[in-house]
Amino acid sequence: MIGQLIFAVCFLGALFFFGKNAQQIYSNIKLGRDLDRSDRSSERWKTMFLVALGQKKMFKRIIPAILHLFVYLGFVIINIEMLEIIIDGLFGTHRVFSF
């Protein structure tokens, strides 16, 4: 129980520092000029999914694309594992995502 409490305090501290840094980045972004991007909404969403999630730009050359795909999938797996670590730390479970 005390381990979970220590974890929760550390986690809340990390969230605080994350929020503080995110606010600083947001304030820097707001220094820029406003630009109307309300046109071609469906085309913009399609492009966002292809570039951000599909990694479309990386597949022009096959070898760097495959290597980049491995790195990309590694980050996805690491993020799932980090979520599991946070859940396990807060609720005292062990390997909550294991089947």
PDB file of C-alpha atoms in Angstrom:
ATOM      1  CA  MET A   1       0.000   0.000   0.000  1.00  0.00           C
ATOM      2  CA  ILE A   2       2.793   2.441   0.841  1.00  0.00           C
ATOM      3  CA  GLY A   3       4.477   1.599  -2.472  1.00  0.00           C
ATOM      4  CA  GLN A   4       1.330   2.560  -4.348  1.00  0.00           C
ATOM      5  CA  LEU A   5       1.136   5.833  -2.444  1.00  0.00           C
ATOM      6  CA  ILE A   6       4.758   6.692  -3.238  1.00  0.00           C
ATOM      7  CA  PHE A   7       4.151   5.781  -6.880  1.00  0.00           C
ATOM      8  CA  ALA A   8       1.037   7.985  -6.998  1.00  0.00           C
ATOM      9  CA  VAL A   9       2.922  10.961  -5.529  1.00  0.00           C
ATOM     10  CA  CYS A  10       5.780  10.534  -8.030  1.00  0.00           C
ATOM     11  CA  PHE A  11       3.287  10.098 -10.870  1.00  0.00           C
ATOM     12  CA  LEU A  12       1.426  13.270  -9.878  1.00  0.00           C
ATOM     13  CA  GLY A  13       4.724  15.131  -9.710  1.00  0.00           C
ATOM     14  CA  ALA A  14       5.610  13.906 -13.203  1.00  0.00           C
ATOM     15  CA  LEU A  15       2.189  14.996 -14.465  1.00  0.00           C
ATOM     16  CA  PHE A  16       2.719  18.421 -12.924  1.00  0.00           C
ATOM     17  CA  PHE A  17       6.071  18.906 -14.671  1.00  0.00           C
ATOM     18  CA  PHE A  18       4.637  17.553 -17.920  1.00  0.00           C
ATOM     19  CA  GLY A  19       1.752  20.031 -17.710  1.00  0.00           C
ATOM     20  CA  LYS A  20       4.111  22.884 -16.907  1.00  0.00           C
ATOM     21  CA  ASN A  21       6.271  22.112 -19.953  1.00  0.00           C
ATOM     22  CA  ALA A  22       3.223  21.575 -22.179  1.00  0.00           C
ATOM     23  CA  GLN A  23       1.892  24.976 -21.118  1.00  0.00           C
ATOM     24  CA  GLN A  24       5.223  26.584 -22.022  1.00  0.00           C
ATOM     25  CA  ILE A  25       5.193  24.937 -25.459  1.00  0.00           C
ATOM     26  CA  TYR A  26       1.568  25.990 -25.967  1.00  0.00           C
ATOM     27  CA  SER A  27       2.362  29.592 -25.079  1.00  0.00           C
ATOM     28  CA  ASN A  28       5.227  29.572 -27.590  1.00  0.00           C
ATOM     29  CA  ILE A  29       2.915  28.222 -30.284  1.00  0.00           C
ATOM     30  CA  LYS A  30       0.337  30.919 -29.516  1.00  0.00           C
ATOM     31  CA  LEU A  31       2.950  33.568 -30.330  1.00  0.00           C
ATOM     32  CA  GLY A  32       2.483  32.676 -33.999  1.00  0.00           C
ATOM     33  CA  ARG A  33       0.023  34.265 -36.377  1.00  0.00           C
ATOM     34  CA  ASP A  34      -3.499  32.818 -36.735  1.00  0.00           C
ATOM     35  CA  LEU A  35      -4.177  30.921 -39.943  1.00  0.00           C
ATOM     36  CA  ASP A  36      -7.597  29.782 -41.143  1.00  0.00           C
ATOM     37  CA  ARG A  37      -7.453  26.027 -41.741  1.00  0.00           C
ATOM     38  CA  SER A  38     -11.172  25.351 -41.871  1.00  0.00           C
ATOM     39  CA  ASP A  39     -11.232  24.614 -45.600  1.00  0.00           C
ATOM     40  CA  ARG A  40     -10.954  21.062 -47.084  1.00  0.00           C
ATOM     41  CA  SER A  41     -11.614  19.364 -43.758  1.00  0.00           C
ATOM     42  CA  SER A  42     -11.924  15.807 -45.093  1.00  0.00           C
ATOM     43  CA  GLU A  43      -8.758  16.152 -47.181  1.00  0.00           C
ATOM     44  CA  ARG A  44      -6.849  17.495 -44.190  1.00  0.00           C
ATOM     45  CA  TRP A  45      -8.000  14.606 -41.951  1.00  0.00           C
ATOM     46  CA  LYS A  46      -7.044  12.065 -44.625  1.00  0.00           C
ATOM     47  CA  THR A  47      -3.591  13.605 -44.977  1.00  0.00           C
ATOM     48  CA  MET A  48      -3.138  13.674 -41.207  1.00  0.00           C
ATOM     49  CA  PHE A  49      -3.959   9.975 -40.894  1.00  0.00           C
ATOM     50  CA  LEU A  50      -1.708   9.004 -43.803  1.00  0.00           C
ATOM     51  CA  VAL A  51       1.277  11.048 -42.656  1.00  0.00           C
ATOM     52  CA  ALA A  52       1.000  10.834 -38.860  1.00  0.00           C
ATOM     53  CA  LEU A  53      -0.349   7.328 -38.364  1.00  0.00           C
ATOM     54  CA  GLY A  54       0.436   5.686 -41.688  1.00  0.00           C
ATOM     55  CA  GLN A  55       3.942   7.165 -41.952  1.00  0.00           C
ATOM     56  CA  LYS A  56       3.310   7.747 -45.676  1.00  0.00           C
ATOM     57  CA  LYS A  57       6.368   9.930 -46.309  1.00  0.00           C
ATOM     58  CA  MET A  58       8.736   7.227 -45.081  1.00  0.00           C
ATOM     59  CA  PHE A  59       7.719   4.688 -47.730  1.00  0.00           C
ATOM     60  CA  LYS A  60       9.396   6.361 -50.706  1.00  0.00           C
ATOM     61  CA  ARG A  61      12.561   4.276 -50.141  1.00  0.00           C
ATOM     62  CA  ILE A  62      11.958   0.712 -48.954  1.00  0.00           C
ATOM     63  CA  ILE A  63      14.954   0.008 -46.661  1.00  0.00           C
ATOM     64  CA  PRO A  64      14.661   3.179 -44.549  1.00  0.00           C
ATOM     65  CA  ALA A  65      10.890   2.650 -44.537  1.00  0.00           C
ATOM     66  CA  ILE A  66      11.153  -0.839 -43.068  1.00  0.00           C
ATOM     67  CA  LEU A  67      13.691   0.266 -40.469  1.00  0.00           C
ATOM     68  CA  HIS A  68      11.547   3.256 -39.573  1.00  0.00           C
ATOM     69  CA  LEU A  69       8.508   0.985 -39.281  1.00  0.00           C
ATOM     70  CA  PHE A  70      10.346  -1.135 -36.699  1.00  0.00           C
ATOM     71  CA  VAL A  71      11.220   1.971 -34.667  1.00  0.00           C
ATOM     72  CA  TYR A  72       7.632   3.258 -34.960  1.00  0.00           C
ATOM     73  CA  LEU A  73       6.150  -0.064 -33.833  1.00  0.00           C
ATOM     74  CA  GLY A  74       8.684  -0.188 -31.000  1.00  0.00           C
ATOM     75  CA  PHE A  75       7.457   3.147 -29.709  1.00  0.00           C
ATOM     76  CA  VAL A  76       3.850   1.940 -29.892  1.00  0.00           C
ATOM     77  CA  ILE A  77       4.730  -1.183 -27.886  1.00  0.00           C
ATOM     78  CA  ILE A  78       6.733   0.841 -25.352  1.00  0.00           C
ATOM     79  CA  ASN A  79       3.777   3.200 -24.840  1.00  0.00           C
ATOM     80  CA  ILE A  80       1.437   0.269 -24.194  1.00  0.00           C
ATOM     81  CA  GLU A  81       3.954  -1.093 -21.686  1.00  0.00           C
ATOM     82  CA  MET A  82       4.218   2.303 -19.974  1.00  0.00           C
ATOM     83  CA  LEU A  83       0.440   2.397 -19.610  1.00  0.00           C
ATOM     84  CA  GLU A  84       0.586  -1.030 -17.991  1.00  0.00           C
ATOM     85  CA  ILE A  85       3.326   0.124 -15.606  1.00  0.00           C
ATOM     86  CA  ILE A  86       1.224   3.115 -14.535  1.00  0.00           C
ATOM     87  CA  ILE A  87      -1.878   0.967 -13.976  1.00  0.00           C
ATOM     88  CA  ASP A  88       0.145  -1.627 -12.048  1.00  0.00           C
ATOM     89  CA  GLY A  89       1.790   1.076  -9.940  1.00  0.00           C
ATOM     90  CA  LEU A  90      -1.444   2.818  -9.030  1.00  0.00           C
ATOM     91  CA  PHE A  91      -3.618  -0.236  -8.378  1.00  0.00           C
ATOM     92  CA  GLY A  92      -1.040  -2.710  -7.059  1.00  0.00           C
ATOM     93  CA  THR A  93      -1.694  -5.239  -9.818  1.00  0.00           C
ATOM     94  CA  HIS A  94       0.941  -7.186 -11.692  1.00  0.00           C
ATOM     95  CA  ARG A  95       0.999  -7.413 -15.465  1.00  0.00           C
ATOM     96  CA  VAL A  96      -2.609  -6.282 -15.913  1.00  0.00           C
ATOM     97  CA  PHE A  97      -2.429  -6.626 -19.727  1.00  0.00           C
ATOM     98  CA  SER A  98      -1.043 -10.201 -19.690  1.00  0.00           C
ATOM     99  CA  PHE A  99      -3.361 -12.844 -21.047  1.00  0.00           C
TER     100      PHE A  99
END
